[in-house]
mmCIF file of C-alpha atoms in Angstrom:
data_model
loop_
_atom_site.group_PDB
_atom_site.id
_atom_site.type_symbol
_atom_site.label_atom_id
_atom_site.label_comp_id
_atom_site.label_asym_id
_atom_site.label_seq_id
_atom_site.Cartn_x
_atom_site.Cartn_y
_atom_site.Cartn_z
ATOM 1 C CA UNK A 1 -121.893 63.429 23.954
ATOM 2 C CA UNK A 2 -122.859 59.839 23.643
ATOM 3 C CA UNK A 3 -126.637 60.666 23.203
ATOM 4 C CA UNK A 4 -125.962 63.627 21.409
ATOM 5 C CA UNK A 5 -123.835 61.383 18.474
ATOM 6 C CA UNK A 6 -126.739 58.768 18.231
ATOM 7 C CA UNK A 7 -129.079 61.733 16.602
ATOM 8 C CA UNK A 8 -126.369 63.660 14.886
ATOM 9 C CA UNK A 9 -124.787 60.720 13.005
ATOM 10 C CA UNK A 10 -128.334 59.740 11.453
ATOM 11 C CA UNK A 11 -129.268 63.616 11.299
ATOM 12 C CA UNK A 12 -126.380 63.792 8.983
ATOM 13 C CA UNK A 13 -126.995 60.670 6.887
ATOM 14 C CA UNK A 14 -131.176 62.280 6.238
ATOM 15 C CA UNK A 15 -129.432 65.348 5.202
ATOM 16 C CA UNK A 16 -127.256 63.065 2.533
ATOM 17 C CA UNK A 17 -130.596 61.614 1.249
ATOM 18 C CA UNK A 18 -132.467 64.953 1.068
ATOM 19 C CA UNK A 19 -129.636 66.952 0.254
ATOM 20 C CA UNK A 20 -126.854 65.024 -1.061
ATOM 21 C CA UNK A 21 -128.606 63.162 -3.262
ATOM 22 C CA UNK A 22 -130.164 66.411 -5.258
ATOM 23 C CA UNK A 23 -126.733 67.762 -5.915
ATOM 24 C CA UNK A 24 -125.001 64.047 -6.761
ATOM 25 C CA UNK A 25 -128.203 63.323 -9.029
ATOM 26 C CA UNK A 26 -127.887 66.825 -10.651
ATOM 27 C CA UNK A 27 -124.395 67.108 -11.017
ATOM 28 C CA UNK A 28 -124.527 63.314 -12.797
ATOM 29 C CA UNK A 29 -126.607 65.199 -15.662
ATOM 30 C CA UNK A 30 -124.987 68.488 -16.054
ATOM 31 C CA UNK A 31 -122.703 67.124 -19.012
ATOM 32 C CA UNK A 32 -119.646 66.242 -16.066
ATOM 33 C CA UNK A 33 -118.245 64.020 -17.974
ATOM 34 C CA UNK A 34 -116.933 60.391 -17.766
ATOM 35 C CA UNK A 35 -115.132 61.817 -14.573
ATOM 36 C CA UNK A 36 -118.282 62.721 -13.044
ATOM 37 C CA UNK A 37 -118.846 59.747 -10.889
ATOM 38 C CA UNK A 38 -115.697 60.171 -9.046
ATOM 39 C CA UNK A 39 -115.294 64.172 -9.600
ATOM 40 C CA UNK A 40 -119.264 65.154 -7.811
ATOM 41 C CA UNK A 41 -118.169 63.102 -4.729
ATOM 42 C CA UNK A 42 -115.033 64.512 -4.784
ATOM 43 C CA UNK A 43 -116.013 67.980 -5.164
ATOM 44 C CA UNK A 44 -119.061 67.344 -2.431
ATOM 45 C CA UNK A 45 -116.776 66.421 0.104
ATOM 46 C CA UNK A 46 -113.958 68.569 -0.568
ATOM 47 C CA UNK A 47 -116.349 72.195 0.030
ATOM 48 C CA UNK A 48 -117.990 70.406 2.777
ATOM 49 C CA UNK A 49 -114.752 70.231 4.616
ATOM 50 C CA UNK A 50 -112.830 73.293 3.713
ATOM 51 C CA UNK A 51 -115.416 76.146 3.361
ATOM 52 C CA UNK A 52 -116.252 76.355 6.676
ATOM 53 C CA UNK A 53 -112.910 76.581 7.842
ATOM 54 C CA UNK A 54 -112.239 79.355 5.949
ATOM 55 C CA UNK A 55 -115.545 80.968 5.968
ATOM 56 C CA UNK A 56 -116.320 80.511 9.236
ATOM 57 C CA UNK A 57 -119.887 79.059 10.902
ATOM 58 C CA UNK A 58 -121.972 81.919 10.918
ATOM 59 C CA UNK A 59 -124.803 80.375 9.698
ATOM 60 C CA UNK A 60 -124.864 77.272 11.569
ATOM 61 C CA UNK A 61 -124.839 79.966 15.030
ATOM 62 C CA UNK A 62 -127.977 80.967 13.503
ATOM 63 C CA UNK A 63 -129.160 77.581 14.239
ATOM 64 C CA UNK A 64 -127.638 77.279 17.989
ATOM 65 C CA UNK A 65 -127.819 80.315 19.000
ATOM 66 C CA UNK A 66 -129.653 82.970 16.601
ATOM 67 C CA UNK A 67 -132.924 81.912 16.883
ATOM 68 C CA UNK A 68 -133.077 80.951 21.013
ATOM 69 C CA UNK A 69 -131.016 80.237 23.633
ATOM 70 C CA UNK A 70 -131.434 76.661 22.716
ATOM 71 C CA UNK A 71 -128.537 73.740 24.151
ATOM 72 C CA UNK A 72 -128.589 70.147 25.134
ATOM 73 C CA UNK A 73 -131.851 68.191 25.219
ATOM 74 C CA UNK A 74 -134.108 71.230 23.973
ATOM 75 C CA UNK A 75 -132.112 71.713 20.925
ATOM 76 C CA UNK A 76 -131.275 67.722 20.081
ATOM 77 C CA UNK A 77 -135.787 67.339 20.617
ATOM 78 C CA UNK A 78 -135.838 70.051 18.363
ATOM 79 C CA UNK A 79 -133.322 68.413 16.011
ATOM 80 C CA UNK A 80 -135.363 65.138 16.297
ATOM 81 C CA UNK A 81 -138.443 66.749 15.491
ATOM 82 C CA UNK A 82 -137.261 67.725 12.482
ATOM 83 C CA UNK A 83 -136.312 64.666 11.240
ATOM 84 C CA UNK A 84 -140.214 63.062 12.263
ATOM 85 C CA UNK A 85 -141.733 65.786 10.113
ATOM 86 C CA UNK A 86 -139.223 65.163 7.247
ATOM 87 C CA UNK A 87 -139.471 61.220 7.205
ATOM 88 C CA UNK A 88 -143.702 61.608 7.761
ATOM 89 C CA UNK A 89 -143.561 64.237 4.764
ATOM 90 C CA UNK A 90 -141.326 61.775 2.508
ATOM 91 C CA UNK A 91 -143.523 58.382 3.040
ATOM 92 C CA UNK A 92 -146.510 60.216 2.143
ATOM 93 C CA UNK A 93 -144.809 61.342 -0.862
ATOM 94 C CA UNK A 94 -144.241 64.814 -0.377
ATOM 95 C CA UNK A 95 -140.578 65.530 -0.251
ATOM 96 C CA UNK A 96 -139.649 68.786 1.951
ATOM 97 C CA UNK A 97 -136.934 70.610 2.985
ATOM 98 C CA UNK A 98 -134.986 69.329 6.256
ATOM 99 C CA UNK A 99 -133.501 73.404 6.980
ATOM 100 C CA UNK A 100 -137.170 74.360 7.183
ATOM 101 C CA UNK A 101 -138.256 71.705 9.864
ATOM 102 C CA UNK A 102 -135.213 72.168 11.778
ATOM 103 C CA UNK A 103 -135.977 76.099 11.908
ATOM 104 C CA UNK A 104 -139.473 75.225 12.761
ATOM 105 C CA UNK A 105 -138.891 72.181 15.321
ATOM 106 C CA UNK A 106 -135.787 74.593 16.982
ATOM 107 C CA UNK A 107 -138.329 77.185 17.188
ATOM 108 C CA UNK A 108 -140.716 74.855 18.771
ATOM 109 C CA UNK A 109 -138.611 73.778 21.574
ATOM 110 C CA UNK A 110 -137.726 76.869 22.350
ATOM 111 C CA UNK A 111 -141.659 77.848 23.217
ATOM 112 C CA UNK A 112 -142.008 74.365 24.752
ATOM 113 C CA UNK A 113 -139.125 74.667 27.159
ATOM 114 C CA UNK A 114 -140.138 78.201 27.977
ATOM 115 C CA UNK A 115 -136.793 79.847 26.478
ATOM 116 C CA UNK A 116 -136.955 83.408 24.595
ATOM 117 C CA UNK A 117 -137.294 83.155 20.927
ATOM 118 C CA UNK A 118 -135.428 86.055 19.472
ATOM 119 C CA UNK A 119 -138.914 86.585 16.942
ATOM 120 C CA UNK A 120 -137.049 89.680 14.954
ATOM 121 C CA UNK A 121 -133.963 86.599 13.778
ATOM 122 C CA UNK A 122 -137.022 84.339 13.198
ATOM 123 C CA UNK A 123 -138.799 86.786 10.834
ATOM 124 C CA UNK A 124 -135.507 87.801 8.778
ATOM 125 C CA UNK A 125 -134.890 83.520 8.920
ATOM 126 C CA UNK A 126 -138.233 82.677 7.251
ATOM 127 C CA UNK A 127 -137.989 85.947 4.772
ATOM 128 C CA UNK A 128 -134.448 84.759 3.699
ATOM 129 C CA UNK A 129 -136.275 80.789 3.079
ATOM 130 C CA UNK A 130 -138.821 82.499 0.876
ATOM 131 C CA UNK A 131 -137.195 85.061 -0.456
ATOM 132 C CA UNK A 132 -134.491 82.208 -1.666
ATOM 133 C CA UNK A 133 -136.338 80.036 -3.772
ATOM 134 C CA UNK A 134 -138.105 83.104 -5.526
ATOM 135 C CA UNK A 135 -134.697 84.494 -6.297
ATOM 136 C CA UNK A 136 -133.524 81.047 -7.866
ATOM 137 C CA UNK A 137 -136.973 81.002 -9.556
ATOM 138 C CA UNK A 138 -136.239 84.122 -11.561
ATOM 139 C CA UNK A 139 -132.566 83.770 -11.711
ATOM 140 C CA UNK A 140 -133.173 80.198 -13.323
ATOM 141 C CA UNK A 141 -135.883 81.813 -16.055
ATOM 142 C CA UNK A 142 -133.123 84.455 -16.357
ATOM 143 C CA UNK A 143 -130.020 81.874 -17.084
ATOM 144 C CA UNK A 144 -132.201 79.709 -18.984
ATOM 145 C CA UNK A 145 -133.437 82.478 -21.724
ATOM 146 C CA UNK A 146 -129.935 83.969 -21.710
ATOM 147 C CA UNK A 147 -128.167 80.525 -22.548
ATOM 148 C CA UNK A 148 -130.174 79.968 -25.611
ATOM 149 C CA UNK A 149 -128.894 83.004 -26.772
ATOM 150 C CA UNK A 150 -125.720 81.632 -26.787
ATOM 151 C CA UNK A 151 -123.770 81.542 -30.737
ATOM 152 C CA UNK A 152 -123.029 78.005 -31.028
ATOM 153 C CA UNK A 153 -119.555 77.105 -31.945
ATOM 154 C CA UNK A 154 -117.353 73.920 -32.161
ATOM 155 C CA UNK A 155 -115.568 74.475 -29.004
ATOM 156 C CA UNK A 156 -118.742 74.934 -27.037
ATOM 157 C CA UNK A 157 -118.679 71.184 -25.989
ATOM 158 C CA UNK A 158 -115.521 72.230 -24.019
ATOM 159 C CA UNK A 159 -116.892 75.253 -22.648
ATOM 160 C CA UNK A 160 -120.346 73.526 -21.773
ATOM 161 C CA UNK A 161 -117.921 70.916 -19.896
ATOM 162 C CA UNK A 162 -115.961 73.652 -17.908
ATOM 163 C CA UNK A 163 -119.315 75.843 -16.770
ATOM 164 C CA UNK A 164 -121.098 72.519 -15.610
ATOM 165 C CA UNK A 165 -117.934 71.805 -13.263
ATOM 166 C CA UNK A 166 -117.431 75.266 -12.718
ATOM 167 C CA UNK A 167 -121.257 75.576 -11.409
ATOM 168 C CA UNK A 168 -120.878 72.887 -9.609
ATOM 169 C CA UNK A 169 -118.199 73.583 -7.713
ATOM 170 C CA UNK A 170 -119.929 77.271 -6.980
ATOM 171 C CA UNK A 171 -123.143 75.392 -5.813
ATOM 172 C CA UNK A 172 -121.223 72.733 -3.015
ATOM 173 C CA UNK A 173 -119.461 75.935 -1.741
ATOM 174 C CA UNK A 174 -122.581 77.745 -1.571
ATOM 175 C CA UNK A 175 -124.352 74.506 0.374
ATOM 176 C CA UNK A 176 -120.864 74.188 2.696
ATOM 177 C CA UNK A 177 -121.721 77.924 3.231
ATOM 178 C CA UNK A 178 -125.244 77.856 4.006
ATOM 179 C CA UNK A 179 -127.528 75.030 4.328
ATOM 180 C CA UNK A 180 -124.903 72.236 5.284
ATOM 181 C CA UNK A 181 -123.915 74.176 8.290
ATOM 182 C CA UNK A 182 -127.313 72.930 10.187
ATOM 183 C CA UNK A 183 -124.988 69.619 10.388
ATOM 184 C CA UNK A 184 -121.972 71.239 11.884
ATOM 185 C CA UNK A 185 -124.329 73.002 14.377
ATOM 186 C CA UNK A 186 -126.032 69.748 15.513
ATOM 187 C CA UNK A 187 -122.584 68.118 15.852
ATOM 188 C CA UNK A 188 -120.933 71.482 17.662
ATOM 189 C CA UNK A 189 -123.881 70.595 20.719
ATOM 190 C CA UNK A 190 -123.554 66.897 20.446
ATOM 191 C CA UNK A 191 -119.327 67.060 21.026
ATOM 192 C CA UNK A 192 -119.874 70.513 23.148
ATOM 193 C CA UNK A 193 -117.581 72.916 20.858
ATOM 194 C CA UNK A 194 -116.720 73.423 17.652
ATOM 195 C CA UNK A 195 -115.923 70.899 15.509
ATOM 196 C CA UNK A 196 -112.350 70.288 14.193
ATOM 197 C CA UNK A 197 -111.110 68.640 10.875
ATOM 198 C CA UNK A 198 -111.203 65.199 11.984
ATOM 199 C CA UNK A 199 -115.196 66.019 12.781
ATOM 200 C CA UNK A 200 -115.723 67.508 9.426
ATOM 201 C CA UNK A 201 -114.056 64.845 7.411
ATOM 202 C CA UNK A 202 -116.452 62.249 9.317
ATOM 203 C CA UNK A 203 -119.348 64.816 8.572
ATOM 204 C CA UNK A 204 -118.720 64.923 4.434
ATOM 205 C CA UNK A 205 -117.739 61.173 4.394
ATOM 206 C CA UNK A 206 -121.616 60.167 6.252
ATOM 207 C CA UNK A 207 -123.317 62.584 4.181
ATOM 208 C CA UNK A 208 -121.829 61.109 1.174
ATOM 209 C CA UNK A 209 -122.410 57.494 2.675
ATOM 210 C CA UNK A 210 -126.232 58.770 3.127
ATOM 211 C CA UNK A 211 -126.624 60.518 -0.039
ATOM 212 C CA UNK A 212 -125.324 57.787 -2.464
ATOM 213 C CA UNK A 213 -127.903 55.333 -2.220
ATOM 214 C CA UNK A 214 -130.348 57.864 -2.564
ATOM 215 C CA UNK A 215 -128.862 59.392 -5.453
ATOM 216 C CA UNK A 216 -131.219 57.809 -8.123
ATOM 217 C CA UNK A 217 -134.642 58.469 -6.486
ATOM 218 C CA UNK A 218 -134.366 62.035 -5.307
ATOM 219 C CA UNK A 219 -131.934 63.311 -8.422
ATOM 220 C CA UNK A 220 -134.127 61.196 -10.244
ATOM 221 C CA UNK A 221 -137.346 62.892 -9.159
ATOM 222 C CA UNK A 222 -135.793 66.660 -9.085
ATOM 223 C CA UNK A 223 -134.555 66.566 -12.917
ATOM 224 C CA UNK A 224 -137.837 65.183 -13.977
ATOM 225 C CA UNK A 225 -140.381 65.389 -11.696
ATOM 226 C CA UNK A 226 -140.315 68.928 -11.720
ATOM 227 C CA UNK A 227 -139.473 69.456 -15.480
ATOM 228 C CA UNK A 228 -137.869 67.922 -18.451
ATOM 229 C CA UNK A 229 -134.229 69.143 -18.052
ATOM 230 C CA UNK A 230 -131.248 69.009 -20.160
ATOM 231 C CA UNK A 231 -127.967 69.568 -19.441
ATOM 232 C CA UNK A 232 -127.577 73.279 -20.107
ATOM 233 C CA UNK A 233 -130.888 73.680 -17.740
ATOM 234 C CA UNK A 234 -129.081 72.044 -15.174
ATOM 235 C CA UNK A 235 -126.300 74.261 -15.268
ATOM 236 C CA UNK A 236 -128.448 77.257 -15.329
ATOM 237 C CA UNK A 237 -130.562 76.099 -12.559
ATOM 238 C CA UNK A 238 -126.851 75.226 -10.093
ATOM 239 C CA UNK A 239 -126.164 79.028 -10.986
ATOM 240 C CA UNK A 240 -129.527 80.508 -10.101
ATOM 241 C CA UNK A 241 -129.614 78.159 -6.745
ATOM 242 C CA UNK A 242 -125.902 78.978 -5.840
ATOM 243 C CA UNK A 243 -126.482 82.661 -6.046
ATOM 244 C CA UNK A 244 -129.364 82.627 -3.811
ATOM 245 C CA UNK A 245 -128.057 80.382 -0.981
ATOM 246 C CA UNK A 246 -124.451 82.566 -1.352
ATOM 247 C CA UNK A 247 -127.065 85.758 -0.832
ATOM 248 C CA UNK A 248 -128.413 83.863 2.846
ATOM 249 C CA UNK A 249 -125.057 83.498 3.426
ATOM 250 C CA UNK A 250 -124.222 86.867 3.554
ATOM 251 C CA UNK A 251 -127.120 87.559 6.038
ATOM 252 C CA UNK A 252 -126.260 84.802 7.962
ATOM 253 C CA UNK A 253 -129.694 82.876 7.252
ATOM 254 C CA UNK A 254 -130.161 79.323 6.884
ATOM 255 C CA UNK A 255 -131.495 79.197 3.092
ATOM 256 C CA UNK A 256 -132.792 75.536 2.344
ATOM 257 C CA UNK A 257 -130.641 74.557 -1.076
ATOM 258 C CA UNK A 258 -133.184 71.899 -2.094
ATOM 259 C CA UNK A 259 -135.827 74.480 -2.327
ATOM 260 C CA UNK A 260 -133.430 77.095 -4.332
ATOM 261 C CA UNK A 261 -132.339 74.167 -6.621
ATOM 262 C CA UNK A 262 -136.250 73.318 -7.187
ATOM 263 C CA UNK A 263 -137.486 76.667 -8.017
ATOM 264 C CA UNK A 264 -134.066 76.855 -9.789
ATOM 265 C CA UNK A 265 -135.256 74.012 -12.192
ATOM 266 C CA UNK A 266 -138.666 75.038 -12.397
ATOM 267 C CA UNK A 267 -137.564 78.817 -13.581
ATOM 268 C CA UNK A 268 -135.247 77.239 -16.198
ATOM 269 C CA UNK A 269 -137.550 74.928 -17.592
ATOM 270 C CA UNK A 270 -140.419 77.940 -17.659
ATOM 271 C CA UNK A 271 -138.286 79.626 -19.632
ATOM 272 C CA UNK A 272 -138.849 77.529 -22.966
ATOM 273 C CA UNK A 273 -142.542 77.654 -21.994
ATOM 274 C CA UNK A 274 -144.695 76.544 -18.752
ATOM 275 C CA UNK A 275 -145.817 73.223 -20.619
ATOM 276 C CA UNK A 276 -141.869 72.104 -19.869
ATOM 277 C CA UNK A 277 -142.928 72.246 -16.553
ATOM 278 C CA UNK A 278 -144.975 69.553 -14.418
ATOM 279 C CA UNK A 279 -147.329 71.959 -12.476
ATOM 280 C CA UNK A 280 -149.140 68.631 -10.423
ATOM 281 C CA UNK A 281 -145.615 68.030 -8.901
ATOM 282 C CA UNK A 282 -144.873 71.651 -8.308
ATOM 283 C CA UNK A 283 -147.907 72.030 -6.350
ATOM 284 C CA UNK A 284 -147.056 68.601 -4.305
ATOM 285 C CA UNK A 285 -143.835 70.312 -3.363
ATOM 286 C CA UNK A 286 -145.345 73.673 -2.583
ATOM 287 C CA UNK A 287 -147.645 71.301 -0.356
ATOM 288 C CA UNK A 288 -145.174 69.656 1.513
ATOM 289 C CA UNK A 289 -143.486 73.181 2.135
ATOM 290 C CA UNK A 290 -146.571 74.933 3.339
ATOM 291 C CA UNK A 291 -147.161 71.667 6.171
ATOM 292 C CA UNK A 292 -143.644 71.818 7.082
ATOM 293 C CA UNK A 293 -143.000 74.740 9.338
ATOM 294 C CA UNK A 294 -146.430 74.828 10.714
ATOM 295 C CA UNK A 295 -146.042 70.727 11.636
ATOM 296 C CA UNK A 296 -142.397 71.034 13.011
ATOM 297 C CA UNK A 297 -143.308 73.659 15.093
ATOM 298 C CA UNK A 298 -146.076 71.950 17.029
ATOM 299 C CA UNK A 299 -144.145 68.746 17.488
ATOM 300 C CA UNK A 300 -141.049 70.782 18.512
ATOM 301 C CA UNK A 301 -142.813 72.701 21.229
ATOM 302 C CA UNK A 302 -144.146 69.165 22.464
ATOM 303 C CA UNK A 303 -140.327 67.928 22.473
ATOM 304 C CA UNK A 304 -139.063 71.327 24.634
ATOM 305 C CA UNK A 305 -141.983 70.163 27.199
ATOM 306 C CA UNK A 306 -140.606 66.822 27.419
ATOM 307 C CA UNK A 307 -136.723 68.445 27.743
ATOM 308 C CA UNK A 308 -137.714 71.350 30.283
#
């Protein structure tokens, strides 16, 4: 348990910064408010601790079980792994999704340590990731064209309000759903069982505690690296990216929220015209995707020779 704490706890805290800090930096320019700063956090921490108590964990058995017959040191060097292709990826400047190396470094392991991969759960896996971020690519252009159809009226700052919280809300349910259950499947093998409410309070409160300080830099870089977005695009692009991670959900597929939220954005912006969106950056982030599984992989398969 000891060892298995000393990676989960700073597991948790990279999936603040690459997670956390996308939906804090988002939410901060979805028109929240002068509540905002205390109502994101809030909301964050409140999904993060009550959805999967009442939705259950199927996704994050995906990740201990669905893929191989992973447990103990394999799956921890697999964990690890993930987090050496993630911070390599970052200082070079491409930003990538954590889910992704974790499927790919679990994967690894698995071959390294000469377990059975269950290759059919891999395949539907890696269709749900891609499938994903194409859905929340058209969804976005989809929301985006529709909401400038919109009659404007002198109430709609009100309404505007209520759909940004309200979209909000949907997308940290769809993350406690989905993506943010890798972190309650590393901690389930670090503590050896499930984990109860005192776990998944200590679970929201580091991920908040990792994603704050990040907050700036990585919301910073999603609202405008990618594309000039206002508030109404950021709304659109929550909706798009909260559909598609609620649709891995239902298969019980990890679906990597960062990537949704991206092509999300990009689909939104697109949708007043593709000079709205920076096409450099998109291709640095397509970039750092395409390196990711291939890269966690290898090093995950050296890290299940090290555990066998």
């Amino acid at each position: 348990m000891g060892w298995g704490l000393l990676i989960a706890v700073p597991f948790v805290l990279v999936c603040g910064a690459n997670d956390g800090a996308v939906l804090l930096g988002l939410a901060l320019r979805a028109g929240l408010g002068r509540a905002a700063p205390l109502l994101a956090p809030s909301t964050l921490v409140l999904s993060l601790v009550t959805v999967p108590v009442l939705f259950g964990y199927g996704v994050a058995g995906t990740f201990t079980g669905g893929l191989a017959g992973l447990s103990g040191g394999p799956f921890l060097g697999g964990v690890v792994t993930s987090l050496v292709v993630v911070g390599v990826l970052s200082w070079r400047a491409l930003p990538t999704s954590l889910t992704l190396a974790l499927v790919g470094g679990l994967t690894g392991a698995a071959l390294g340590g000469g377990l059975a991969v269950s290759w059919d759960r891999v395949a539907v896996v890696l269709a749900a990731g891609l499938g994903a971020p194409l859905a929340g690519l058209v969804l976005g252009y989809l929301l985006g064209a529709g909401s400038r159809r919109v009659p404007g009226s002198s109430r709609m700052p009100v309404v505007a309000r209520a759909l940004g919280v309200g979209s909000y809300a949907l997308q940290c349910a769809a993350y406690a759903a989905n993506d943010g259950q890798k972190m309650f499947a590393v901690l389930a093998v670090a503590v050896g069982g499930t984990p109860g409410w005192g776990w998944l309070v200590a679970v929201a409160l580091v991920f908040c505690l990792g994603a704050l300080p990040a907050v700036a830099g990585v919301g910073e870089r999603l609202g405008r690296g990618l594309a000039l977005l206002r508030p109404v695009h950021v709304m659109s692009a929550q909706g798009a990216c909260a559909a598609a991670v609620l649709a891995g959900s239902a298969l019980g597929s990890p679906v990597s929220m960062t990537q949704s939220l991206s092509a999300g954005a990009v689909g939104v912006a697109a949708s007043e015209g593709v000079r709205r969106v920076r096409w450099p950056q998109v291709l640095r982030l397509g970039l750092a995707w395409v390196l990711t599984l291939p890269s966690a992989l290898a090093l995950g398969a050296v890290a299940g020779l090290l555990t066998r």
